[in-house]
Amino acid sequence: MAGPSWQDHTVRLYRSSPAEAPVHNVSRARACWAWLWNVVSSMRILFRVLDYVFGCHHGNLSRVFTIEGRTYRVCCGCGAKFDYSL
């Protein structure tokens, strides 16, 4: 009775051609960029919520002022100053 020989269970530790090279480096980079993009998007949402809760969300702004070289608008509701670019 001839069973399987040791040659049938060998593990190849080399690549026979460059076409068999793994492409996991590209997918790993894409996964890292996707993760980073998700973090940035989450932070944007968090900053918007914090700005709404703690920031000024009044829509009644004054006209543009230029005093002592600084150009800005003022919220008529809370007095917050917002820089203005001409």
PDB file of C-alpha atoms in Angstrom:
ATOM      1  CA  MET A   1       0.000   0.000   0.000  1.00  0.00           C
ATOM      2  CA  ALA A   2       1.585   3.205  -1.173  1.00  0.00           C
ATOM      3  CA  GLY A   3       0.496   6.249   0.817  1.00  0.00           C
ATOM      4  CA  PRO A   4       1.240   9.872   0.076  1.00  0.00           C
ATOM      5  CA  SER A   5       4.898  10.650   0.061  1.00  0.00           C
ATOM      6  CA  TRP A   6       6.586  13.472   1.964  1.00  0.00           C
ATOM      7  CA  GLN A   7       6.887  15.354  -1.330  1.00  0.00           C
ATOM      8  CA  ASP A   8       3.119  15.852  -1.503  1.00  0.00           C
ATOM      9  CA  HIS A   9       3.132  17.862   1.736  1.00  0.00           C
ATOM     10  CA  THR A  10       5.970  20.265   1.080  1.00  0.00           C
ATOM     11  CA  VAL A  11       5.650  23.987   1.711  1.00  0.00           C
ATOM     12  CA  ARG A  12       7.058  26.276  -0.910  1.00  0.00           C
ATOM     13  CA  LEU A  13       9.137  29.065   0.659  1.00  0.00           C
ATOM     14  CA  TYR A  14       9.918  30.910  -2.559  1.00  0.00           C
ATOM     15  CA  ARG A  15       8.031  32.628  -5.323  1.00  0.00           C
ATOM     16  CA  SER A  16       8.270  31.076  -8.695  1.00  0.00           C
ATOM     17  CA  SER A  17       7.406  34.287 -10.552  1.00  0.00           C
ATOM     18  CA  PRO A  18       6.990  38.013  -9.806  1.00  0.00           C
ATOM     19  CA  ALA A  19       3.307  37.720 -10.743  1.00  0.00           C
ATOM     20  CA  GLU A  20       2.745  35.854  -7.492  1.00  0.00           C
ATOM     21  CA  ALA A  21       4.033  38.769  -5.428  1.00  0.00           C
ATOM     22  CA  PRO A  22       1.475  39.894  -2.843  1.00  0.00           C
ATOM     23  CA  VAL A  23      -0.266  43.208  -3.343  1.00  0.00           C
ATOM     24  CA  HIS A  24      -1.154  43.702   0.309  1.00  0.00           C
ATOM     25  CA  ASN A  25       0.990  46.860   0.538  1.00  0.00           C
ATOM     26  CA  VAL A  26      -1.437  48.776  -1.687  1.00  0.00           C
ATOM     27  CA  SER A  27      -4.484  47.518   0.162  1.00  0.00           C
ATOM     28  CA  ARG A  28      -2.847  48.255   3.528  1.00  0.00           C
ATOM     29  CA  ALA A  29      -2.122  51.835   2.423  1.00  0.00           C
ATOM     30  CA  ARG A  30      -5.697  52.261   1.234  1.00  0.00           C
ATOM     31  CA  ALA A  31      -6.986  50.930   4.540  1.00  0.00           C
ATOM     32  CA  CYS A  32      -4.789  53.410   6.426  1.00  0.00           C
ATOM     33  CA  TRP A  33      -6.006  56.318   4.303  1.00  0.00           C
ATOM     34  CA  ALA A  34      -9.619  55.183   4.710  1.00  0.00           C
ATOM     35  CA  TRP A  35      -9.158  55.001   8.491  1.00  0.00           C
ATOM     36  CA  LEU A  36      -7.548  58.448   8.552  1.00  0.00           C
ATOM     37  CA  TRP A  37     -10.361  59.892   6.427  1.00  0.00           C
ATOM     38  CA  ASN A  38     -12.945  58.426   8.827  1.00  0.00           C
ATOM     39  CA  VAL A  39     -11.151  59.982  11.794  1.00  0.00           C
ATOM     40  CA  VAL A  40     -10.986  63.386  10.087  1.00  0.00           C
ATOM     41  CA  SER A  41     -14.675  63.196   9.127  1.00  0.00           C
ATOM     42  CA  SER A  42     -15.598  62.250  12.679  1.00  0.00           C
ATOM     43  CA  MET A  43     -13.567  65.150  14.045  1.00  0.00           C
ATOM     44  CA  ARG A  44     -15.319  67.564  11.665  1.00  0.00           C
ATOM     45  CA  ILE A  45     -18.694  66.415  12.915  1.00  0.00           C
ATOM     46  CA  LEU A  46     -17.519  66.721  16.523  1.00  0.00           C
ATOM     47  CA  PHE A  47     -16.216  70.252  15.938  1.00  0.00           C
ATOM     48  CA  ARG A  48     -19.493  71.300  14.305  1.00  0.00           C
ATOM     49  CA  VAL A  49     -21.482  69.990  17.266  1.00  0.00           C
ATOM     50  CA  LEU A  50     -19.157  71.689  19.765  1.00  0.00           C
ATOM     51  CA  ASP A  51     -19.295  74.941  17.797  1.00  0.00           C
ATOM     52  CA  TYR A  52     -23.086  74.825  17.801  1.00  0.00           C
ATOM     53  CA  VAL A  53     -23.311  74.045  21.529  1.00  0.00           C
ATOM     54  CA  PHE A  54     -20.609  76.408  22.820  1.00  0.00           C
ATOM     55  CA  GLY A  55     -20.142  78.805  19.924  1.00  0.00           C
ATOM     56  CA  CYS A  56     -22.210  81.662  18.647  1.00  0.00           C
ATOM     57  CA  HIS A  57     -24.953  80.513  16.307  1.00  0.00           C
ATOM     58  CA  HIS A  58     -26.743  83.839  16.012  1.00  0.00           C
ATOM     59  CA  GLY A  59     -27.468  85.032  12.513  1.00  0.00           C
ATOM     60  CA  ASN A  60     -27.771  88.746  13.297  1.00  0.00           C
ATOM     61  CA  LEU A  61     -24.331  90.147  12.357  1.00  0.00           C
ATOM     62  CA  SER A  62     -23.415  93.806  12.067  1.00  0.00           C
ATOM     63  CA  ARG A  63     -21.910  95.506   9.076  1.00  0.00           C
ATOM     64  CA  VAL A  64     -18.161  95.262   8.475  1.00  0.00           C
ATOM     65  CA  PHE A  65     -15.957  97.453  10.709  1.00  0.00           C
ATOM     66  CA  THR A  66     -12.297  98.394  10.255  1.00  0.00           C
ATOM     67  CA  ILE A  67     -10.831  99.767  13.469  1.00  0.00           C
ATOM     68  CA  GLU A  68      -7.094 100.032  14.178  1.00  0.00           C
ATOM     69  CA  GLY A  69      -6.214  97.946  11.129  1.00  0.00           C
ATOM     70  CA  ARG A  70      -8.523  95.046  12.052  1.00  0.00           C
ATOM     71  CA  THR A  71     -11.539  94.261   9.869  1.00  0.00           C
ATOM     72  CA  TYR A  72     -14.340  92.313  11.545  1.00  0.00           C
ATOM     73  CA  ARG A  73     -18.083  91.835  12.061  1.00  0.00           C
ATOM     74  CA  VAL A  74     -19.834  91.654  15.427  1.00  0.00           C
ATOM     75  CA  CYS A  75     -22.703  89.424  16.470  1.00  0.00           C
ATOM     76  CA  CYS A  76     -25.525  91.651  17.715  1.00  0.00           C
ATOM     77  CA  GLY A  77     -26.777  88.883  20.005  1.00  0.00           C
ATOM     78  CA  CYS A  78     -23.682  88.020  22.031  1.00  0.00           C
ATOM     79  CA  GLY A  79     -20.970  90.472  20.964  1.00  0.00           C
ATOM     80  CA  ALA A  80     -18.589  87.881  19.442  1.00  0.00           C
ATOM     81  CA  LYS A  81     -16.180  89.324  16.874  1.00  0.00           C
ATOM     82  CA  PHE A  82     -15.553  87.552  13.568  1.00  0.00           C
ATOM     83  CA  ASP A  83     -12.585  88.483  11.387  1.00  0.00           C
ATOM     84  CA  TYR A  84     -13.563  89.590   7.911  1.00  0.00           C
ATOM     85  CA  SER A  85     -11.429  89.388   4.807  1.00  0.00           C
ATOM     86  CA  LEU A  86     -11.900  92.052   2.148  1.00  0.00           C
TER      87      LEU A  86
END
